[in-house]
mmCIF file of C-alpha atoms in Angstrom:
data_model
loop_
_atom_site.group_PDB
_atom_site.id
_atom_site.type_symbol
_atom_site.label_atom_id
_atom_site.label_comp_id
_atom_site.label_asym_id
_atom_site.label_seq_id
_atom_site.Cartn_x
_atom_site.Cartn_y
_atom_site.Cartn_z
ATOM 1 C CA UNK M 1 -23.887 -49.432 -20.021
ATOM 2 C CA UNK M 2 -25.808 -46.563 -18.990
ATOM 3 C CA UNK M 3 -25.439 -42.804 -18.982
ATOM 4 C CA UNK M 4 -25.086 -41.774 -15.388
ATOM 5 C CA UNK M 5 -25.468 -37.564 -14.633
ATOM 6 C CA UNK M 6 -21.954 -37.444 -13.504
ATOM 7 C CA UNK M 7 -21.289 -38.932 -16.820
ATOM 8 C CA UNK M 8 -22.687 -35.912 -18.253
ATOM 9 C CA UNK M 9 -21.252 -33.888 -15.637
ATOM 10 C CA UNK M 10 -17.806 -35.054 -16.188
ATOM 11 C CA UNK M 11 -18.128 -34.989 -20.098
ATOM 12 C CA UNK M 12 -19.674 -30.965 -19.370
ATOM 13 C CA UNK M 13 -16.664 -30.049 -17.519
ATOM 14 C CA UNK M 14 -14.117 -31.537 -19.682
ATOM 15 C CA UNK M 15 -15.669 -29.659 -22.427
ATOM 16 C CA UNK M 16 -15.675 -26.123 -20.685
ATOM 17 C CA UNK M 17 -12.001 -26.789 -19.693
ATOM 18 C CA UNK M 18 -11.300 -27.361 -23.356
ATOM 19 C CA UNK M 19 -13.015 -24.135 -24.307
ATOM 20 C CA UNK M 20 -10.858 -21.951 -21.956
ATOM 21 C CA UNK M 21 -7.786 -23.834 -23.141
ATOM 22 C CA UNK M 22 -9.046 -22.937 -26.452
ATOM 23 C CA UNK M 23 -9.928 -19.121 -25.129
ATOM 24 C CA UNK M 24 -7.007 -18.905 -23.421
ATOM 25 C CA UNK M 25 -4.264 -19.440 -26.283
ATOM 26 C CA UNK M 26 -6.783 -17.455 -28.245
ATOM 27 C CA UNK M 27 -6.299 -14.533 -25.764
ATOM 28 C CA UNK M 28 -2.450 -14.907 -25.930
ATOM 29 C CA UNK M 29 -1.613 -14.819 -29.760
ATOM 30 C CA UNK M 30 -3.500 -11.798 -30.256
ATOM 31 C CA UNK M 31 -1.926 -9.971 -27.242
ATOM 32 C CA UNK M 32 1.553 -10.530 -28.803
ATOM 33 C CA UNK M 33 0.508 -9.352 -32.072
ATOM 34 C CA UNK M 34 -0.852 -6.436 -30.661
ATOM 35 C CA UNK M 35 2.016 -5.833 -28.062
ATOM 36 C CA UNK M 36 4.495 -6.221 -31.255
ATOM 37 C CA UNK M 37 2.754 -3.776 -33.515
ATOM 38 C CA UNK M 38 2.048 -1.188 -30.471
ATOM 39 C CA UNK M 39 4.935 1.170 -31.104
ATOM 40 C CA UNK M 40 3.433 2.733 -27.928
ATOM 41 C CA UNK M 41 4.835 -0.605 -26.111
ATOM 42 C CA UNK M 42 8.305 0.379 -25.977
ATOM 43 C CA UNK M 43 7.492 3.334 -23.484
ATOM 44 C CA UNK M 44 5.692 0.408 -20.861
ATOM 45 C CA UNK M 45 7.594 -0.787 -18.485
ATOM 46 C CA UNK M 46 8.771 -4.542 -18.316
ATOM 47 C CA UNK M 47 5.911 -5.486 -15.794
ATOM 48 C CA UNK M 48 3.001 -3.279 -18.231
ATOM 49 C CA UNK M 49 4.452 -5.586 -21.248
ATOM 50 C CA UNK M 50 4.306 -8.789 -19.140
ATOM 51 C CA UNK M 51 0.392 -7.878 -18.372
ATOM 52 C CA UNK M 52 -0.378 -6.660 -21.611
ATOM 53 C CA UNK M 53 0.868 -10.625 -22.894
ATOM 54 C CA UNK M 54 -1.441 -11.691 -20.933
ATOM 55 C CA UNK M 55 0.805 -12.967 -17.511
ATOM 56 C CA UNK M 56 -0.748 -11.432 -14.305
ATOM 57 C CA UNK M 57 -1.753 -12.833 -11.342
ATOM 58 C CA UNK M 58 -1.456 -16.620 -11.345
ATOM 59 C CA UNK M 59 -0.375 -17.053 -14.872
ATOM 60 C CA UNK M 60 2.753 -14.774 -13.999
ATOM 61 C CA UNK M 61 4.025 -17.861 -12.230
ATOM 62 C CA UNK M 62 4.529 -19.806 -15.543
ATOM 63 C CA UNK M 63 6.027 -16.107 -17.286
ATOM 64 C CA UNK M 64 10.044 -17.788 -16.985
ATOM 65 C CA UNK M 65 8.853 -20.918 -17.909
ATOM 66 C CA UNK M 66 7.617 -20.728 -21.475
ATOM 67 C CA UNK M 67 10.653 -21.240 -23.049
ATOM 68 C CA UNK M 68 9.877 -25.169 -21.976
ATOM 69 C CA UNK M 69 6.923 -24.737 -24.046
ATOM 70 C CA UNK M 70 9.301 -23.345 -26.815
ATOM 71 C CA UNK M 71 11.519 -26.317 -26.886
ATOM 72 C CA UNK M 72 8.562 -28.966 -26.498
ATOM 73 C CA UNK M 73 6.955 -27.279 -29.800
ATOM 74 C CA UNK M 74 10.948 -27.309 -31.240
ATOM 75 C CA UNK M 75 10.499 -30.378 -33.432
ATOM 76 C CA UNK M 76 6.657 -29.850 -34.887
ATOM 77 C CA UNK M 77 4.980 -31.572 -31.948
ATOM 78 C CA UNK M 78 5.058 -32.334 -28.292
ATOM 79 C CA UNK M 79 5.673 -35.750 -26.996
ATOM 80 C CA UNK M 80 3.831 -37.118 -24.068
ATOM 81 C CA UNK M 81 7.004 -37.307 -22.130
ATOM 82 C CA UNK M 82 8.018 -33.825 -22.576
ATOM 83 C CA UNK M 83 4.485 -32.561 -21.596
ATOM 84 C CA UNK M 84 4.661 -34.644 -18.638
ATOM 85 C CA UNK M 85 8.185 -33.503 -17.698
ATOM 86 C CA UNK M 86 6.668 -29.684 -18.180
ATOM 87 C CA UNK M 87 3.711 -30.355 -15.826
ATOM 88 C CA UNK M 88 6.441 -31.946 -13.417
ATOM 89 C CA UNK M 89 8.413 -29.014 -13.107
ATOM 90 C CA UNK M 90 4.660 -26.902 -12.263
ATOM 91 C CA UNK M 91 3.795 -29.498 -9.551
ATOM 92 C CA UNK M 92 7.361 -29.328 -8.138
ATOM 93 C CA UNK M 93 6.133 -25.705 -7.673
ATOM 94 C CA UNK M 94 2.894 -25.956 -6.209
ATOM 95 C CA UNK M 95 0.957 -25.377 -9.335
ATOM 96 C CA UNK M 96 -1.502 -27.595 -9.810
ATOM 97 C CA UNK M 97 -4.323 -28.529 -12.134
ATOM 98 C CA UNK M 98 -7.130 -26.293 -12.174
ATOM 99 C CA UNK M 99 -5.400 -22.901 -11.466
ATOM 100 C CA UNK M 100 -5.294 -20.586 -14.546
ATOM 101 C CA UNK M 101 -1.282 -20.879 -14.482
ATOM 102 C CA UNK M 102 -1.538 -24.766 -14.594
ATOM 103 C CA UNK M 103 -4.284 -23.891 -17.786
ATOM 104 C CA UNK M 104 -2.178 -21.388 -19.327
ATOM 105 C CA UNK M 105 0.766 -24.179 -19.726
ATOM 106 C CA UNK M 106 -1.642 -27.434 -21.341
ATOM 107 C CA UNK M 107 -3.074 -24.585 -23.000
ATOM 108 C CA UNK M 108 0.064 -23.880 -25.095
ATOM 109 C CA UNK M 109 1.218 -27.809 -24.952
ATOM 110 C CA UNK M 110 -2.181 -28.538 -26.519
ATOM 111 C CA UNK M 111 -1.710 -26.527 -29.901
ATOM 112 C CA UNK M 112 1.151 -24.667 -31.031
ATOM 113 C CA UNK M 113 1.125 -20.754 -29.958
ATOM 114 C CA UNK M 114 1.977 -18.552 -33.030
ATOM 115 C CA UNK M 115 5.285 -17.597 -33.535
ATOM 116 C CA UNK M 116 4.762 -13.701 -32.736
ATOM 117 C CA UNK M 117 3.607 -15.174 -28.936
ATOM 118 C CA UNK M 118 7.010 -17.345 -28.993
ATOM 119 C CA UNK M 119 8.764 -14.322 -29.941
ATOM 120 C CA UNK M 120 7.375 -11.917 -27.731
ATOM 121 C CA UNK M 121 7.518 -13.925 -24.763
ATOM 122 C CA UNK M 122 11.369 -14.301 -24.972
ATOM 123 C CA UNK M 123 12.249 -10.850 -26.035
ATOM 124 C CA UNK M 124 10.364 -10.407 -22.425
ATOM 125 C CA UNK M 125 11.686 -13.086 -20.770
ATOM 126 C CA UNK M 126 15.654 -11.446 -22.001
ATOM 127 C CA UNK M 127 14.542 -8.557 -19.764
ATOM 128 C CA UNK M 128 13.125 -10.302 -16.523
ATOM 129 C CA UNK M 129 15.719 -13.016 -15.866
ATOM 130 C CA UNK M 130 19.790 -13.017 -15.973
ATOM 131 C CA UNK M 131 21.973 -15.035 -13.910
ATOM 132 C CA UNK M 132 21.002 -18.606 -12.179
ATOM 133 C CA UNK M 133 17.421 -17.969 -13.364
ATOM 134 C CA UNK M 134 18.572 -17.807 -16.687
ATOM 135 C CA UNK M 135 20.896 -20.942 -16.278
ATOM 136 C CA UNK M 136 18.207 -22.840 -14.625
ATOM 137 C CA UNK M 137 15.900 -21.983 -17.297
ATOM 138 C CA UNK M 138 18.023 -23.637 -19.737
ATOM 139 C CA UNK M 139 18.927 -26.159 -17.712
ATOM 140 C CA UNK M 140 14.944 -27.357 -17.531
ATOM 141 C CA UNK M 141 14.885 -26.871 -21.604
ATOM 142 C CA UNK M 142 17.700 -29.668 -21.704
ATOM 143 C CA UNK M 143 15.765 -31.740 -19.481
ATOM 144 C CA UNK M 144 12.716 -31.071 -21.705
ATOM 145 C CA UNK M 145 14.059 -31.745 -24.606
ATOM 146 C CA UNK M 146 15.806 -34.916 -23.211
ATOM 147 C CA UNK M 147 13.094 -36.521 -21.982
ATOM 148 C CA UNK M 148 12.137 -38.024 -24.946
ATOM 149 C CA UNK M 149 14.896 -39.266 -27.068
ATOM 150 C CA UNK M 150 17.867 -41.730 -26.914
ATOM 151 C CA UNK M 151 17.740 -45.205 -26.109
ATOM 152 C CA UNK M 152 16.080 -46.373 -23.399
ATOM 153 C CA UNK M 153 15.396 -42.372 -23.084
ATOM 154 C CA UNK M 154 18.763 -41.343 -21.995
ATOM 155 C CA UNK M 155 18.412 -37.835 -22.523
ATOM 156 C CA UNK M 156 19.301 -37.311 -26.611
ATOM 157 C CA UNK M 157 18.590 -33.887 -27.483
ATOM 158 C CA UNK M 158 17.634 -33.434 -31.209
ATOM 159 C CA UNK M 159 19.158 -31.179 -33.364
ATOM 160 C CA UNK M 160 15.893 -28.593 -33.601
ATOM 161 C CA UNK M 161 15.734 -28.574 -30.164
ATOM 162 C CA UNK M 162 19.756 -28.082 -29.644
ATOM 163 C CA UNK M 163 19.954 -24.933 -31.799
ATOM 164 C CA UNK M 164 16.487 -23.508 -30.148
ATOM 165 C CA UNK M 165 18.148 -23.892 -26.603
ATOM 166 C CA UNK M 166 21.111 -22.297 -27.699
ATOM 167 C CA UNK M 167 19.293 -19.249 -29.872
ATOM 168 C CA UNK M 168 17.364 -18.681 -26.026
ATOM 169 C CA UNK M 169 20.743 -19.022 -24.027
ATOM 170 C CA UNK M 170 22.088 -16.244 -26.062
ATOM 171 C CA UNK M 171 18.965 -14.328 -25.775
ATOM 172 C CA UNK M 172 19.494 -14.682 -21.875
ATOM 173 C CA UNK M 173 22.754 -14.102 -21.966
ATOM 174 C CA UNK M 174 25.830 -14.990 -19.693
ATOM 175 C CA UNK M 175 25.023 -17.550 -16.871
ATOM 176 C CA UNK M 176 22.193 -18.905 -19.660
ATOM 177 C CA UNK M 177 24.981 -19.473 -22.255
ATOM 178 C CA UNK M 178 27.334 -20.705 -19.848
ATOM 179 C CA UNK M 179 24.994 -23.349 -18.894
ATOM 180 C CA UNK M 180 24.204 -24.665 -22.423
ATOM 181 C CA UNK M 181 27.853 -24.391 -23.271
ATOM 182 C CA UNK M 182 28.214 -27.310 -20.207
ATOM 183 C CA UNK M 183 25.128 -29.506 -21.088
ATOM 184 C CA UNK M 184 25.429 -28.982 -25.244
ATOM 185 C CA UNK M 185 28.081 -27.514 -26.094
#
């Protein structure tokens, strides 16, 4: 079998995209460290923190759901079910591959982001959302975390992923709580 130059072109292009990825989640675990040891950061507002993590323009579209991400990452590793029930949720938004909010999220479903990123993000998140976003968001961490366990894939939620679901309903308070309380608790 021969090379052919989309070959190469194909095997180029899948390499670049792997070295953004890389870049990207680079990019985003130092911001958090830096955003939690700027005592300077507490004076920004909520949007200036966003930014400064790294979520403008596109990649401000993904901002509510990372906690996804979270829960994916909840038991050491993410299944190919829950990453594909992640990129669902983007295309049922009109994000699609290729866009740098689409990038951002296989970014942090490739490798693990650092816990100060994980942290920062919801103690960010606790500020921007309240009320149905807050239950939806939990409501799409069930489905995450359901959509790779049980038999025949009936929706088991493991234990790690239970008590991570719950620690970010509390974070987001009320409707967010309420929500797991119905699906978990």
């Amino acid at each position: 079998m021969s090379v052919t130059p989309s070959d190469n072109e194909d095997a180029y292009f899948q390499q670049r995209e792997r070295e953004l990825r890389d870049q990207l989640r680079e990019q985003l675990d130092k911001a958090a460290g830096e955003l939690r040891d700027d005592a300077e950061a507490e004076k920004q507002t909520l949007s200036e923190r966003i930014a400064a993590l790294g979520f403008t323009a596109d990649k401000l579209k993904v901002f509510d759901l990372l906690p996804l991400v979270h829960v994916a990452w909840a038991d050491g590793s993410v299944s190919r079910k829950e990453r594909t029930a992640i990129l669902d949720v983007l295309h049922g938004r009109g994000i699609l591959p290729g866009t740098e909010a689409f990038r951002t999220i296989e970014s942090l479903l490739e490798e693990r982001p650092s816990q100060a990123f994980l942290d920062q993000s919801l103690a960010l998140l606790k500020e921007a959302v309240g009320g149905a976003r807050a239950a939806n968001i939990v409501d799409l961490c069930v489905q995450v975390a359901g959509a790779s366990g049980g038999f025949l894939n009936m929706g088991t939620v493991s234990d790690e992923e239970r008590a991570l679901i719950e620690q970010i309903a509390n974070q987001l308070g009320g409707a967010a709580v309420a929500e797991f309380n119905k699906q978990l608790g």
